[in-house]
Short mmCIF file of N, CA and C in Angstrom, two decimals:
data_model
loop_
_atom_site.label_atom_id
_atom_site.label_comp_id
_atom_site.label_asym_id
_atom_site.label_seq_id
_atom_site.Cartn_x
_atom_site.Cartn_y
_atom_site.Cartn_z
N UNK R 42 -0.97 -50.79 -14.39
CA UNK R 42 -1.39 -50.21 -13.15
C UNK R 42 -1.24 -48.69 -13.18
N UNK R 43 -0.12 -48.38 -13.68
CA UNK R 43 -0.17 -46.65 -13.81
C UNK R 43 -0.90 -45.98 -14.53
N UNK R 44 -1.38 -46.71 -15.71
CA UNK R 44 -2.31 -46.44 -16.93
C UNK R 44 -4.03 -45.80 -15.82
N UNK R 45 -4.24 -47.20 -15.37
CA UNK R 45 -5.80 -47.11 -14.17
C UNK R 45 -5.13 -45.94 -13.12
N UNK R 46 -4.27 -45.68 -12.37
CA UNK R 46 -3.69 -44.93 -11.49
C UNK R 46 -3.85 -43.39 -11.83
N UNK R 47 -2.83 -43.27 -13.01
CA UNK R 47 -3.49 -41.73 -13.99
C UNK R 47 -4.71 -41.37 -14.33
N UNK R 48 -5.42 -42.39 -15.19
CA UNK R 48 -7.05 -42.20 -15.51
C UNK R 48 -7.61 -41.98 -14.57
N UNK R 49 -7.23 -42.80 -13.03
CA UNK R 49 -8.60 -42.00 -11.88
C UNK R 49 -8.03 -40.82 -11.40
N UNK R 50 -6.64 -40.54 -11.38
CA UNK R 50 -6.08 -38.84 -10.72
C UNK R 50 -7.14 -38.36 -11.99
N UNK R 51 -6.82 -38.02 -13.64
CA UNK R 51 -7.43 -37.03 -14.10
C UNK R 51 -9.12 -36.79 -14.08
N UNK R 52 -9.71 -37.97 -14.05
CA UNK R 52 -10.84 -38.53 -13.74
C UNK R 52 -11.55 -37.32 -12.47
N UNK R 53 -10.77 -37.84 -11.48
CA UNK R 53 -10.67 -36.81 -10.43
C UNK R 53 -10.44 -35.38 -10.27
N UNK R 54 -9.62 -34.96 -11.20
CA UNK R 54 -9.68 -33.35 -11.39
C UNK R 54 -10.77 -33.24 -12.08
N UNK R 55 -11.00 -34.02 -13.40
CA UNK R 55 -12.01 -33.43 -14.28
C UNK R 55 -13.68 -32.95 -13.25
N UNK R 56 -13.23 -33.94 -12.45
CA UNK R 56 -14.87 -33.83 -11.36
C UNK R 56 -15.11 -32.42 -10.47
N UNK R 57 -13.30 -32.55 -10.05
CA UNK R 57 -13.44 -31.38 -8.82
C UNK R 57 -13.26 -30.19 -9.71
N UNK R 58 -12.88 -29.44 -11.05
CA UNK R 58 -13.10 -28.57 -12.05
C UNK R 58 -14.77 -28.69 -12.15
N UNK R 59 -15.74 -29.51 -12.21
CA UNK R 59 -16.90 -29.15 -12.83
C UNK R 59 -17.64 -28.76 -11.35
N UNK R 60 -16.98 -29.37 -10.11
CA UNK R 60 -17.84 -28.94 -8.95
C UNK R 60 -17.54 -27.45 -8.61
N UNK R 61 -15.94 -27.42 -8.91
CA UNK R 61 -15.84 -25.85 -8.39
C UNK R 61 -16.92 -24.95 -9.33
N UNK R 62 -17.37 -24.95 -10.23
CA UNK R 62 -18.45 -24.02 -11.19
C UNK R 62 -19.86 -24.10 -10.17
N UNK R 63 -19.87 -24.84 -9.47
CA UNK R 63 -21.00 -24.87 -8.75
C UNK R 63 -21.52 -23.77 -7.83
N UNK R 64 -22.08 -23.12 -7.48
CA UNK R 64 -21.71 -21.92 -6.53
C UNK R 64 -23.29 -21.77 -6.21
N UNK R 65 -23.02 -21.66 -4.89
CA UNK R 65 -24.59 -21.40 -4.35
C UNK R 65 -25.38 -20.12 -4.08
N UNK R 66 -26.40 -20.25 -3.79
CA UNK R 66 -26.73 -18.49 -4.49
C UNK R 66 -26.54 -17.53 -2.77
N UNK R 67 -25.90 -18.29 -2.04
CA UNK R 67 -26.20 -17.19 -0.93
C UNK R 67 -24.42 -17.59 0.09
N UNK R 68 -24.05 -16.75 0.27
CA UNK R 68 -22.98 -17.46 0.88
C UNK R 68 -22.96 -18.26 1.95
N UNK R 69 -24.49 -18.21 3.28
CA UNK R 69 -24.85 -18.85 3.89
C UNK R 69 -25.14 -20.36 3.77
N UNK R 70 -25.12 -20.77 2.67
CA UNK R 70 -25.52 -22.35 2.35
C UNK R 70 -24.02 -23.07 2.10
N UNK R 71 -23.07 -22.29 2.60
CA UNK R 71 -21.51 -22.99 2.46
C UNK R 71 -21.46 -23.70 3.84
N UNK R 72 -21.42 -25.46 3.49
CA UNK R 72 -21.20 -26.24 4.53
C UNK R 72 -19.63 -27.16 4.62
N UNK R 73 -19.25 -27.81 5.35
CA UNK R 73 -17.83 -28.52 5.00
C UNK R 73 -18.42 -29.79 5.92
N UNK R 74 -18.05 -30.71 5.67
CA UNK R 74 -18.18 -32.08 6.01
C UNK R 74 -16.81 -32.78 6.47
N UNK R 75 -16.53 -33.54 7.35
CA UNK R 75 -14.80 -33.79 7.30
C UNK R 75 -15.26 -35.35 7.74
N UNK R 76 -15.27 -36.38 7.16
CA UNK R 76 -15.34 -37.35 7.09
C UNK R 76 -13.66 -37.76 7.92
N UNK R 77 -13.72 -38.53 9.48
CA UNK R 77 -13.05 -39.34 9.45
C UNK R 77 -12.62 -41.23 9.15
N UNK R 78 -11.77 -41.10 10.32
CA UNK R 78 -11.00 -42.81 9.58
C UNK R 78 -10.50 -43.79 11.16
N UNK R 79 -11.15 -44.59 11.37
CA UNK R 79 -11.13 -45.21 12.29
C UNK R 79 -9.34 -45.53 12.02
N UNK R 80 -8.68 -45.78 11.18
CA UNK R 80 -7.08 -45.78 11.34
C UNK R 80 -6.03 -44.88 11.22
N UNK R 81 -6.74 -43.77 11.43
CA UNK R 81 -6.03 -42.10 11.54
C UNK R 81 -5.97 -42.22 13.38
N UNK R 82 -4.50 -42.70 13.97
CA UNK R 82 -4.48 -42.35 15.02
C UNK R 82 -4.78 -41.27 16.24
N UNK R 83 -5.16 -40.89 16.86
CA UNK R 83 -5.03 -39.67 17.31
C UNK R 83 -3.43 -39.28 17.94
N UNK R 84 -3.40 -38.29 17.57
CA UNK R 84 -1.80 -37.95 17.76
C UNK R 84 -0.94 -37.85 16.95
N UNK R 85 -1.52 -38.33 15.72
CA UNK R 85 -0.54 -38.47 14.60
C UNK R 85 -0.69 -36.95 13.64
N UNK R 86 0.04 -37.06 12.72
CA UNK R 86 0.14 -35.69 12.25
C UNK R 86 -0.89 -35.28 11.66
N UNK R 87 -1.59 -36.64 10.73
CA UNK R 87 -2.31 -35.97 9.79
C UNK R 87 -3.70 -35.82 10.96
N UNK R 88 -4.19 -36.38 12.18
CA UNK R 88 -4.64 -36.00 12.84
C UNK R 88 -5.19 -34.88 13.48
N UNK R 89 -3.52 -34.62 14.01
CA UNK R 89 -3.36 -33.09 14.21
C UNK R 89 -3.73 -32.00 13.29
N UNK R 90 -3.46 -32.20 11.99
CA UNK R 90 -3.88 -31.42 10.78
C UNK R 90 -5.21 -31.36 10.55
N UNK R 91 -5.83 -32.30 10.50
CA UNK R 91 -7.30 -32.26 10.78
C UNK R 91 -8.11 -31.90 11.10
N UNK R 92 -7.37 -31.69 12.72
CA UNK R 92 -7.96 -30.74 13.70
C UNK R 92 -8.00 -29.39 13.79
N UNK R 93 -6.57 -29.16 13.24
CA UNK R 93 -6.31 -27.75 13.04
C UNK R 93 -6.64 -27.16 11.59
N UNK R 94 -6.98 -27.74 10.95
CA UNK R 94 -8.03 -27.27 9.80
C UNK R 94 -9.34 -26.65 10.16
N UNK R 95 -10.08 -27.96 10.92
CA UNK R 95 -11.42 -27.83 11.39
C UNK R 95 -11.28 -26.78 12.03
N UNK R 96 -10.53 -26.69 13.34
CA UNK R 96 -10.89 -25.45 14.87
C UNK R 96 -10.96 -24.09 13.29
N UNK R 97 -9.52 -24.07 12.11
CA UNK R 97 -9.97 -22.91 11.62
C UNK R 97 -11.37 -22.39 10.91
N UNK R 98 -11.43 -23.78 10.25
CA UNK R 98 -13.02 -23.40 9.49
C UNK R 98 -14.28 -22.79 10.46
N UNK R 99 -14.37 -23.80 11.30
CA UNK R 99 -15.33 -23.27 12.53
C UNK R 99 -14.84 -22.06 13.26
N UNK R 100 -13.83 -21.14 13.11
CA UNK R 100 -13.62 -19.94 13.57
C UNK R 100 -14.20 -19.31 12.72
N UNK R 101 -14.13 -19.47 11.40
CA UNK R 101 -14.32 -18.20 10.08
C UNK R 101 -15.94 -17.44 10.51
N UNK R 102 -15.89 -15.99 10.07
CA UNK R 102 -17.24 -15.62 10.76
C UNK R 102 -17.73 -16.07 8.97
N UNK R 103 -18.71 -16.67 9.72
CA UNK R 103 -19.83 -17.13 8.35
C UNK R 103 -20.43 -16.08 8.18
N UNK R 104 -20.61 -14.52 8.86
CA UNK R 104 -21.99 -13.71 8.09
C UNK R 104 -21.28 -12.90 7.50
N UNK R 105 -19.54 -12.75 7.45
CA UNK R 105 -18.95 -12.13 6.23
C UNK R 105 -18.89 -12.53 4.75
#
């Protein structure tokens, strides 16, 4: 089980290393997506974190 457990963590970096090279040609085409979870309570921390991620992203001025 730790063997399959390790292989998908590095699996998983190896992916998010080849996406970060990705870069779009205008800084305007930077979007974020936040997929929730019908068993992420509201109120709970990682909730709260969530939220307070998002309110920051949606503050950032996008035409800098």
């Amino acid at each position: 089980m730790r063997e399959v457990v390790a292989g998908s963590v590095l699996g998983l970096w190896e992916i998010v290393n080849n996406l970060t090279r990705l870069q779009p040609s205008r800084r305007e085409r930077y979007r974020v997506t936040i997929f929730g979870s019908a068993r992420v309570e509201p109120g709970s921390w990682v909730y709260g974190e969530v939220r307070r991620l998002s309110a920051a992203l949606a503050g950032m001025d996008a035409t800098s």
